[in-house]
Each structure stands twice: as structure tokens, then as C-alpha cells.
Short mmCIF file of N, CA and C in Angstrom, two decimals:
data_model
loop_
_atom_site.label_atom_id
_atom_site.label_comp_id
_atom_site.label_asym_id
_atom_site.label_seq_id
_atom_site.Cartn_x
_atom_site.Cartn_y
_atom_site.Cartn_z
N UNK A 29 -12.73 -83.18 -63.04
CA UNK A 29 -11.74 -83.34 -62.45
C UNK A 29 -11.72 -84.89 -61.85
N UNK A 30 -10.64 -85.47 -62.05
CA UNK A 30 -10.49 -86.96 -61.82
C UNK A 30 -10.11 -87.22 -60.27
N UNK A 31 -10.38 -88.48 -59.89
CA UNK A 31 -10.45 -88.98 -58.60
C UNK A 31 -8.97 -88.48 -58.19
N UNK A 32 -7.88 -88.72 -59.05
CA UNK A 32 -6.51 -88.56 -58.97
C UNK A 32 -6.15 -87.20 -58.66
N UNK A 33 -6.93 -86.24 -59.54
CA UNK A 33 -6.53 -84.95 -59.43
C UNK A 33 -7.12 -84.46 -57.71
N UNK A 34 -8.21 -84.99 -57.50
CA UNK A 34 -8.94 -84.57 -56.17
C UNK A 34 -7.84 -85.18 -54.99
N UNK A 35 -7.47 -86.41 -55.34
CA UNK A 35 -6.63 -87.01 -54.15
C UNK A 35 -5.31 -86.22 -53.94
N UNK A 36 -4.73 -85.75 -55.18
CA UNK A 36 -3.57 -84.98 -55.03
C UNK A 36 -3.81 -83.55 -54.25
N UNK A 37 -5.13 -83.16 -54.56
CA UNK A 37 -5.50 -81.71 -53.91
C UNK A 37 -5.49 -82.07 -52.50
N UNK A 38 -6.24 -83.02 -52.20
CA UNK A 38 -6.69 -83.57 -50.80
C UNK A 38 -5.38 -83.73 -49.86
N UNK A 39 -4.16 -84.39 -50.64
CA UNK A 39 -3.24 -84.57 -49.80
C UNK A 39 -2.43 -83.47 -49.62
N UNK A 40 -2.29 -82.34 -50.57
CA UNK A 40 -1.75 -81.10 -50.31
C UNK A 40 -2.40 -80.37 -49.13
N UNK A 41 -3.73 -80.27 -49.07
CA UNK A 41 -4.42 -79.63 -48.05
C UNK A 41 -4.23 -80.36 -46.78
N UNK A 42 -4.21 -81.62 -46.56
CA UNK A 42 -3.94 -82.40 -45.46
C UNK A 42 -2.35 -81.98 -44.96
N UNK A 43 -1.51 -82.08 -45.82
CA UNK A 43 -0.23 -81.77 -45.58
C UNK A 43 0.18 -80.39 -44.93
N UNK A 44 -0.43 -79.29 -45.72
CA UNK A 44 -0.44 -77.88 -45.29
C UNK A 44 -1.02 -77.75 -43.95
N UNK A 45 -2.15 -78.32 -43.80
CA UNK A 45 -3.06 -78.10 -42.36
C UNK A 45 -2.12 -78.88 -41.26
N UNK A 46 -1.46 -79.97 -41.57
CA UNK A 46 -0.81 -80.47 -40.38
C UNK A 46 0.53 -79.53 -40.29
N UNK A 47 1.08 -79.05 -41.26
CA UNK A 47 2.18 -78.19 -41.16
C UNK A 47 1.87 -76.86 -40.36
N UNK A 48 0.55 -76.45 -40.29
CA UNK A 48 0.13 -75.37 -39.70
C UNK A 48 0.02 -75.60 -38.18
N UNK A 49 -0.71 -76.93 -37.81
CA UNK A 49 -1.12 -77.50 -36.75
C UNK A 49 0.42 -77.55 -35.91
N UNK A 50 1.25 -78.23 -36.61
CA UNK A 50 2.83 -78.26 -36.01
C UNK A 50 3.43 -77.01 -35.61
N UNK A 51 3.16 -76.08 -36.38
CA UNK A 51 3.74 -74.69 -36.09
C UNK A 51 2.89 -74.19 -34.81
N UNK A 52 1.70 -74.36 -34.86
CA UNK A 52 0.92 -73.81 -33.57
C UNK A 52 1.40 -74.49 -32.42
N UNK A 53 1.64 -75.91 -32.33
CA UNK A 53 2.02 -76.72 -31.32
C UNK A 53 3.41 -76.07 -30.90
N UNK A 54 4.39 -75.76 -31.66
CA UNK A 54 5.42 -75.24 -31.45
C UNK A 54 5.45 -74.03 -30.77
N UNK A 55 4.61 -73.12 -31.38
CA UNK A 55 4.21 -71.81 -30.55
C UNK A 55 3.77 -72.11 -29.22
N UNK A 56 2.89 -72.99 -29.12
CA UNK A 56 2.52 -73.20 -27.74
C UNK A 56 3.44 -73.65 -26.68
N UNK A 57 4.26 -74.69 -27.14
CA UNK A 57 5.26 -75.10 -26.20
C UNK A 57 6.29 -74.03 -26.14
N UNK A 58 6.89 -73.08 -26.85
CA UNK A 58 7.51 -71.95 -26.52
C UNK A 58 6.99 -71.26 -25.60
N UNK A 59 5.61 -70.59 -25.85
CA UNK A 59 5.05 -69.91 -24.87
C UNK A 59 5.14 -70.24 -23.39
N UNK A 60 4.60 -71.72 -23.24
CA UNK A 60 4.49 -72.24 -21.82
C UNK A 60 5.86 -72.27 -21.24
N UNK A 61 6.71 -72.68 -22.20
CA UNK A 61 8.33 -72.71 -21.55
C UNK A 61 8.78 -71.18 -21.04
N UNK A 62 8.44 -70.36 -22.10
CA UNK A 62 8.78 -69.08 -21.94
C UNK A 62 8.31 -68.39 -20.54
N UNK A 63 7.08 -68.91 -20.29
CA UNK A 63 6.23 -68.53 -18.90
C UNK A 63 6.95 -68.96 -17.78
N UNK A 64 7.09 -70.38 -17.96
CA UNK A 64 7.29 -71.31 -16.79
C UNK A 64 8.64 -71.07 -16.34
N UNK A 65 9.91 -70.83 -17.24
CA UNK A 65 11.18 -70.52 -17.21
C UNK A 65 11.60 -69.20 -16.83
N UNK A 66 10.69 -68.40 -17.07
CA UNK A 66 10.82 -67.04 -17.00
C UNK A 66 11.36 -66.56 -15.43
N UNK A 67 12.11 -65.85 -15.17
CA UNK A 67 12.25 -65.68 -13.48
C UNK A 67 11.47 -64.19 -13.30
N UNK A 68 10.91 -63.67 -14.37
CA UNK A 68 9.92 -62.56 -13.81
C UNK A 68 8.96 -63.01 -13.25
N UNK A 69 8.20 -62.17 -12.36
CA UNK A 69 7.00 -62.36 -11.60
C UNK A 69 6.01 -61.89 -12.27
N UNK A 70 5.23 -62.66 -13.32
CA UNK A 70 4.21 -62.18 -14.17
C UNK A 70 2.87 -62.58 -13.51
N UNK A 71 3.02 -63.57 -12.40
CA UNK A 71 1.28 -63.94 -11.92
C UNK A 71 0.73 -64.35 -12.69
N UNK A 72 1.20 -65.22 -13.56
CA UNK A 72 0.55 -66.08 -14.51
C UNK A 72 0.51 -67.40 -13.90
N UNK A 73 -0.67 -68.16 -13.95
CA UNK A 73 -0.62 -69.83 -13.38
C UNK A 73 -1.15 -70.39 -14.71
N UNK A 74 -0.81 -71.68 -15.08
CA UNK A 74 -1.13 -72.38 -15.80
C UNK A 74 -2.59 -72.90 -15.44
N UNK A 75 -3.45 -73.22 -16.46
CA UNK A 75 -4.83 -73.55 -16.29
C UNK A 75 -5.19 -74.60 -17.34
N UNK A 76 -5.89 -75.88 -16.70
CA UNK A 76 -6.23 -76.82 -17.70
C UNK A 76 -7.14 -76.25 -18.97
N UNK A 77 -6.78 -76.48 -19.94
CA UNK A 77 -7.38 -76.04 -21.35
C UNK A 77 -7.80 -77.06 -22.27
N UNK A 78 -9.06 -76.73 -22.80
CA UNK A 78 -9.56 -77.66 -23.81
C UNK A 78 -8.42 -77.63 -24.82
N UNK A 79 -8.76 -78.78 -25.86
CA UNK A 79 -7.83 -79.08 -26.82
C UNK A 79 -7.71 -78.00 -27.71
N UNK A 80 -6.34 -77.60 -28.21
CA UNK A 80 -6.43 -76.33 -29.07
C UNK A 80 -6.33 -74.79 -28.44
N UNK A 81 -6.28 -74.59 -27.32
CA UNK A 81 -6.06 -73.49 -26.94
C UNK A 81 -5.35 -73.68 -25.45
N UNK A 82 -4.79 -72.47 -24.95
CA UNK A 82 -3.90 -72.09 -23.67
C UNK A 82 -4.68 -71.34 -22.92
N UNK A 83 -4.58 -71.54 -21.62
CA UNK A 83 -5.04 -70.70 -20.55
C UNK A 83 -4.28 -70.54 -19.40
N UNK A 84 -4.03 -69.10 -19.25
CA UNK A 84 -3.26 -68.74 -17.92
C UNK A 84 -4.21 -67.77 -17.25
N UNK A 85 -4.29 -67.98 -15.86
CA UNK A 85 -4.99 -67.20 -14.88
C UNK A 85 -4.00 -66.22 -14.32
N UNK A 86 -4.50 -65.04 -14.27
CA UNK A 86 -3.92 -63.82 -13.66
C UNK A 86 -4.33 -63.25 -12.53
N UNK A 87 -3.59 -63.36 -11.53
CA UNK A 87 -4.11 -62.82 -10.19
C UNK A 87 -5.33 -63.49 -9.54
N UNK A 88 -5.26 -64.77 -10.02
CA UNK A 88 -6.37 -65.62 -9.49
C UNK A 88 -7.99 -65.23 -9.88
N UNK A 89 -8.07 -64.14 -11.01
CA UNK A 89 -9.19 -63.50 -11.15
C UNK A 89 -9.45 -63.73 -12.70
N UNK A 90 -8.58 -63.32 -13.52
CA UNK A 90 -8.64 -63.16 -15.01
C UNK A 90 -8.22 -64.33 -15.68
N UNK A 91 -8.54 -64.95 -16.81
CA UNK A 91 -8.22 -65.99 -17.34
C UNK A 91 -7.83 -65.60 -18.94
N UNK A 92 -6.35 -65.51 -19.23
CA UNK A 92 -6.13 -65.02 -20.62
C UNK A 92 -5.93 -66.40 -21.55
N UNK A 93 -6.84 -66.38 -22.64
CA UNK A 93 -6.72 -67.45 -23.60
C UNK A 93 -5.89 -67.35 -24.88
N UNK A 94 -5.52 -68.18 -25.14
CA UNK A 94 -4.32 -67.93 -26.44
C UNK A 94 -4.85 -69.14 -27.30
N UNK A 95 -5.68 -68.72 -28.63
CA UNK A 95 -6.19 -69.69 -29.51
C UNK A 95 -5.82 -69.60 -30.78
N UNK A 96 -5.94 -70.61 -31.59
CA UNK A 96 -5.83 -70.56 -33.06
C UNK A 96 -7.34 -70.10 -33.37
N UNK A 97 -7.73 -69.20 -34.38
CA UNK A 97 -8.98 -68.98 -34.84
C UNK A 97 -9.49 -70.12 -35.11
N UNK A 98 -11.16 -70.16 -35.32
CA UNK A 98 -11.83 -71.30 -35.39
C UNK A 98 -11.86 -71.72 -37.00
N UNK A 99 -11.76 -70.81 -37.84
CA UNK A 99 -11.80 -71.29 -39.20
C UNK A 99 -10.72 -72.18 -39.64
N UNK A 100 -11.11 -73.08 -40.76
CA UNK A 100 -10.14 -74.16 -41.35
C UNK A 100 -9.03 -73.43 -41.78
N UNK A 101 -7.66 -73.53 -41.58
CA UNK A 101 -6.62 -72.93 -42.37
C UNK A 101 -6.09 -71.73 -41.49
N UNK A 102 -7.05 -71.16 -40.46
CA UNK A 102 -6.58 -70.07 -39.96
C UNK A 102 -5.55 -70.08 -39.65
N UNK A 103 -4.34 -68.77 -39.83
CA UNK A 103 -3.37 -68.48 -39.34
C UNK A 103 -3.48 -67.51 -38.11
N UNK A 104 -4.62 -67.01 -37.91
CA UNK A 104 -4.61 -66.23 -36.73
C UNK A 104 -4.66 -66.60 -35.26
N UNK A 105 -3.86 -66.10 -34.45
CA UNK A 105 -3.72 -66.50 -33.10
C UNK A 105 -4.63 -65.05 -32.43
N UNK A 106 -5.45 -65.60 -31.49
CA UNK A 106 -6.49 -64.85 -30.86
C UNK A 106 -5.99 -64.69 -29.54
N UNK A 107 -5.92 -63.69 -28.79
CA UNK A 107 -5.73 -63.48 -27.27
C UNK A 107 -7.04 -63.05 -26.67
N UNK A 108 -7.51 -63.38 -25.67
CA UNK A 108 -8.71 -63.08 -25.17
C UNK A 108 -8.44 -62.99 -23.55
N UNK A 109 -9.19 -62.13 -22.89
CA UNK A 109 -9.10 -62.23 -21.45
C UNK A 109 -10.79 -62.38 -21.04
N UNK A 110 -10.78 -63.18 -19.94
CA UNK A 110 -12.10 -63.23 -19.10
C UNK A 110 -12.18 -62.95 -17.75
N UNK A 111 -13.14 -62.52 -17.34
CA UNK A 111 -13.24 -62.41 -15.92
C UNK A 111 -13.97 -63.56 -15.08
N UNK A 112 -13.98 -63.44 -13.96
CA UNK A 112 -14.58 -64.46 -13.28
C UNK A 112 -16.22 -64.80 -13.55
N UNK A 113 -16.77 -63.53 -13.97
CA UNK A 113 -18.17 -63.79 -14.22
C UNK A 113 -18.50 -64.23 -15.65
N UNK A 114 -17.29 -64.51 -16.37
CA UNK A 114 -17.81 -65.16 -17.87
C UNK A 114 -17.72 -64.11 -18.95
N UNK A 115 -17.22 -62.90 -18.52
CA UNK A 115 -17.41 -61.78 -19.58
C UNK A 115 -16.02 -62.05 -20.51
N UNK A 116 -15.92 -62.10 -21.65
CA UNK A 116 -14.83 -62.58 -22.41
C UNK A 116 -14.64 -61.43 -23.48
N UNK A 117 -13.16 -60.77 -23.69
CA UNK A 117 -13.15 -59.68 -24.59
C UNK A 117 -11.82 -60.14 -25.23
N UNK A 118 -11.69 -60.02 -26.83
CA UNK A 118 -10.62 -60.24 -27.41
C UNK A 118 -9.57 -59.12 -27.04
N UNK A 119 -8.10 -59.38 -26.69
CA UNK A 119 -7.35 -58.17 -26.59
C UNK A 119 -6.62 -57.91 -27.75
N UNK A 120 -6.19 -59.08 -28.55
CA UNK A 120 -5.27 -58.88 -29.52
C UNK A 120 -5.23 -59.93 -30.50
N UNK A 121 -4.66 -59.72 -31.63
CA UNK A 121 -4.44 -61.11 -32.42
C UNK A 121 -3.05 -61.01 -33.11
N UNK A 122 -2.62 -62.15 -33.64
CA UNK A 122 -1.38 -62.12 -34.28
C UNK A 122 -1.36 -63.14 -35.64
N UNK A 123 -0.53 -63.05 -36.18
CA UNK A 123 -0.57 -63.99 -37.58
C UNK A 123 0.64 -65.29 -37.45
N UNK A 124 0.11 -66.28 -37.64
CA UNK A 124 1.16 -67.46 -37.33
C UNK A 124 1.35 -67.99 -38.89
N UNK A 125 2.42 -67.92 -39.29
CA UNK A 125 2.83 -68.48 -40.75
C UNK A 125 3.17 -69.60 -40.85
N UNK A 126 3.11 -70.56 -42.00
CA UNK A 126 3.60 -71.84 -42.13
C UNK A 126 5.09 -72.07 -41.78
N UNK A 127 5.79 -70.92 -41.85
CA UNK A 127 7.44 -71.11 -42.08
C UNK A 127 7.43 -70.87 -40.37
N UNK A 128 6.47 -70.81 -39.44
CA UNK A 128 6.80 -70.71 -37.95
C UNK A 128 7.07 -69.20 -37.53
N UNK A 129 6.85 -68.01 -38.54
CA UNK A 129 7.13 -66.79 -37.91
C UNK A 129 5.76 -66.27 -37.35
N UNK A 130 5.79 -65.42 -36.32
CA UNK A 130 4.57 -65.00 -35.69
C UNK A 130 4.85 -63.29 -36.09
N UNK A 131 3.88 -62.82 -36.89
CA UNK A 131 3.80 -61.34 -37.22
C UNK A 131 4.86 -61.03 -37.98
N UNK A 132 5.55 -62.18 -38.56
CA UNK A 132 6.39 -61.73 -39.52
C UNK A 132 7.98 -61.38 -39.05
N UNK A 133 8.04 -61.68 -37.71
CA UNK A 133 9.33 -61.12 -37.06
C UNK A 133 9.79 -62.04 -35.79
N UNK A 134 8.64 -62.73 -35.48
CA UNK A 134 8.99 -63.88 -34.20
C UNK A 134 9.24 -65.11 -34.61
N UNK A 135 10.14 -65.57 -34.26
CA UNK A 135 10.22 -67.08 -34.40
C UNK A 135 9.61 -68.02 -33.31
N UNK A 136 8.75 -68.88 -33.77
CA UNK A 136 7.83 -69.66 -32.91
C UNK A 136 9.01 -70.70 -31.85
N UNK A 137 10.01 -70.72 -32.63
CA UNK A 137 11.11 -71.72 -31.58
C UNK A 137 11.70 -70.83 -30.70
N UNK A 138 11.55 -69.78 -30.73
CA UNK A 138 12.70 -68.76 -29.52
C UNK A 138 11.65 -68.64 -28.39
N UNK A 139 11.77 -69.17 -27.31
CA UNK A 139 10.69 -68.99 -26.33
C UNK A 139 10.86 -67.50 -25.78
N UNK A 140 11.85 -67.07 -25.92
CA UNK A 140 12.05 -65.53 -25.22
C UNK A 140 11.42 -64.60 -26.22
N UNK A 141 11.47 -64.86 -27.44
CA UNK A 141 10.74 -63.79 -28.48
C UNK A 141 9.36 -63.91 -28.46
N UNK A 142 8.98 -65.37 -28.24
CA UNK A 142 7.36 -65.61 -28.19
C UNK A 142 6.80 -65.31 -26.79
N UNK A 143 7.80 -65.22 -25.77
CA UNK A 143 7.27 -64.65 -24.32
C UNK A 143 7.17 -63.16 -24.73
N UNK A 144 8.19 -62.46 -25.08
CA UNK A 144 8.17 -61.13 -25.37
C UNK A 144 6.85 -60.60 -26.34
N UNK A 145 6.67 -61.38 -27.27
CA UNK A 145 5.71 -61.16 -28.16
C UNK A 145 4.35 -61.03 -27.38
N UNK A 146 4.06 -62.29 -26.77
CA UNK A 146 2.69 -62.33 -26.04
C UNK A 146 2.61 -61.38 -24.86
N UNK A 147 3.49 -60.91 -24.20
CA UNK A 147 3.52 -60.03 -23.16
C UNK A 147 3.27 -58.57 -23.83
N UNK A 148 3.57 -58.32 -25.13
CA UNK A 148 3.24 -57.03 -25.88
C UNK A 148 1.78 -57.05 -26.16
N UNK A 149 1.38 -58.20 -26.51
CA UNK A 149 -0.23 -58.29 -26.80
C UNK A 149 -1.09 -58.24 -25.66
N UNK A 150 -0.53 -58.75 -24.35
CA UNK A 150 -1.50 -58.73 -23.20
C UNK A 150 -1.10 -57.50 -22.38
N UNK A 151 -0.34 -56.78 -22.91
CA UNK A 151 0.22 -55.53 -21.84
C UNK A 151 -1.11 -54.66 -21.56
N UNK A 152 -2.03 -54.54 -22.47
CA UNK A 152 -3.14 -53.39 -22.13
C UNK A 152 -3.87 -54.01 -20.85
N UNK A 153 -3.94 -55.43 -20.66
CA UNK A 153 -4.51 -55.89 -19.48
C UNK A 153 -3.67 -55.36 -18.18
N UNK A 154 -2.37 -55.65 -18.40
CA UNK A 154 -1.54 -55.24 -17.25
C UNK A 154 -1.56 -53.68 -16.80
N UNK A 155 -1.48 -52.91 -18.20
CA UNK A 155 -1.69 -51.64 -17.79
C UNK A 155 -2.91 -51.00 -17.15
N UNK A 156 -4.08 -51.80 -17.71
CA UNK A 156 -5.39 -51.11 -17.31
C UNK A 156 -5.49 -51.82 -15.67
N UNK A 157 -4.93 -53.08 -15.27
CA UNK A 157 -5.20 -53.33 -14.04
C UNK A 157 -4.23 -52.49 -13.15
N UNK A 158 -3.05 -52.20 -13.54
CA UNK A 158 -2.14 -51.29 -12.76
C UNK A 158 -2.81 -49.81 -12.56
N UNK A 159 -3.38 -49.29 -13.70
CA UNK A 159 -4.14 -47.88 -13.37
C UNK A 159 -5.27 -48.14 -12.29
N UNK A 160 -6.10 -49.23 -12.43
CA UNK A 160 -7.33 -49.42 -11.40
C UNK A 160 -6.72 -49.53 -10.11
N UNK A 161 -5.82 -50.24 -9.82
CA UNK A 161 -5.29 -50.73 -8.74
C UNK A 161 -4.58 -49.29 -8.24
N UNK A 162 -3.97 -48.69 -8.93
CA UNK A 162 -3.11 -47.25 -8.29
C UNK A 162 -4.12 -46.41 -7.90
N UNK A 163 -5.36 -46.41 -8.64
CA UNK A 163 -6.42 -45.49 -8.24
C UNK A 163 -7.51 -45.97 -7.68
N UNK A 164 -7.56 -47.12 -6.98
CA UNK A 164 -8.41 -47.87 -6.31
C UNK A 164 -9.59 -47.76 -7.13
N UNK A 165 -9.65 -48.04 -8.09
CA UNK A 165 -10.91 -48.40 -9.09
C UNK A 165 -11.29 -49.66 -9.32
N UNK A 166 -12.47 -49.84 -9.22
CA UNK A 166 -13.01 -51.38 -9.76
C UNK A 166 -12.68 -51.43 -10.97
N UNK A 167 -12.47 -52.89 -11.70
CA UNK A 167 -12.19 -53.18 -13.01
C UNK A 167 -13.37 -53.57 -13.64
N UNK A 168 -13.61 -52.80 -15.04
CA UNK A 168 -14.60 -53.22 -15.87
C UNK A 168 -13.75 -53.72 -16.98
N UNK A 169 -14.35 -55.08 -17.36
CA UNK A 169 -13.58 -55.67 -18.42
C UNK A 169 -13.41 -54.87 -19.78
N UNK A 170 -14.49 -54.27 -20.20
CA UNK A 170 -14.41 -53.53 -21.45
C UNK A 170 -13.40 -52.28 -21.38
N UNK A 171 -13.66 -51.63 -20.30
CA UNK A 171 -12.70 -50.50 -20.01
C UNK A 171 -11.15 -50.98 -20.12
N UNK A 172 -10.96 -52.07 -19.60
CA UNK A 172 -9.81 -52.64 -19.37
C UNK A 172 -9.21 -53.05 -20.51
N UNK A 173 -9.94 -53.80 -21.44
CA UNK A 173 -9.38 -54.11 -22.75
C UNK A 173 -9.09 -52.80 -23.95
N UNK A 174 -10.01 -51.95 -23.52
CA UNK A 174 -9.92 -50.52 -24.36
C UNK A 174 -8.78 -49.62 -23.91
N UNK A 175 -8.37 -49.89 -22.55
CA UNK A 175 -7.22 -49.31 -22.08
C UNK A 175 -7.93 -47.74 -21.52
N UNK A 176 -9.07 -47.82 -21.14
CA UNK A 176 -9.87 -46.60 -20.65
C UNK A 176 -10.05 -46.53 -19.41
N UNK A 177 -9.39 -47.08 -18.32
CA UNK A 177 -9.50 -46.96 -16.93
C UNK A 177 -9.21 -45.57 -16.77
N UNK A 178 -9.94 -44.97 -16.00
CA UNK A 178 -9.73 -43.53 -15.61
C UNK A 178 -9.59 -43.34 -14.33
N UNK A 179 -9.07 -42.39 -13.71
CA UNK A 179 -8.83 -41.75 -12.31
C UNK A 179 -10.17 -41.17 -11.87
N UNK A 180 -10.92 -40.72 -12.94
CA UNK A 180 -12.07 -39.98 -12.40
C UNK A 180 -13.36 -40.76 -12.65
N UNK A 181 -13.59 -41.66 -11.63
CA UNK A 181 -14.58 -42.35 -11.72
C UNK A 181 -16.02 -41.50 -11.69
N UNK A 182 -16.90 -42.11 -12.37
CA UNK A 182 -18.32 -41.36 -12.88
C UNK A 182 -18.99 -41.07 -11.72
#
């Protein structure tokens, strides 16, 4: 392979990588706007985040992380929940395509679609918290994510 062939490949890789990063930033902006402009009371608070991920605090206790998976050229969006003790569990994942579609049906430019998709992904957290509060049970993070909060404590 000549230097010019490698140069062409490198340019292609760089352009596609930048395109993916641009789509990720659009997704992030749409989600933040969807949450902040929503009239629904989601009990989400924005949290300072490291470069590359978003963080929302639920009920002052749980942190929801939304991040692009670590591998180079990853198109996988990962959703995690973490408690105050630092336990962290993955809730769900989605696929972000180069054309800006998430999971093949959500446009990352449509903040309402992005918000609804996000809420579908993190619904197990709300469902588990609701069940625990309704039955006066403590919340175990693994049970919460697995959706196995039970009204019959052991």
C-alpha cells in the first residue's frame, strides 16, 4: 500500500468518525432539550458530566448515564443507572447510525422522539422505584434494573 492509499483511507476514517461524533452531539442536544423543555415532571436534574457522556440525577439519589460505548467507531448508546454508593448497572442500549437514526426509527433531530425513546429505555428504573415505594421496600440496584422488585420481602 502506498502512502497515498493510506492517506485516502485515513481521510475516510476521519470523516466517518467525525460524522458519528456529530450525530452523537445532535442526539445529546435533542435529549437535553427534550428533558429541559418538557412540561412533564420527570424529577430529572442535569449533572455535570465528563466529556462524552450525559448525566441526569433522579430523585436526588440515582444518576442516569447516557454514553456512547468506548470502542472506536462504536454506534452503541449505553444507558446506565448508578446509586449513591457507586454501584452502577447498565439499563439498556441503542444503536446510533451515521444517518442520525436511533434504533432505526428515531430521528436524533426530533427532541420529542429522542425523549420518548430515552424514557422507554429507562422505564425499568421508574417502574422498579414505583413498585418499591408503593410497597415500602428498600431499593436494591440489581433488582431495580432487572425489574424484580417484589412485594414479598424475604
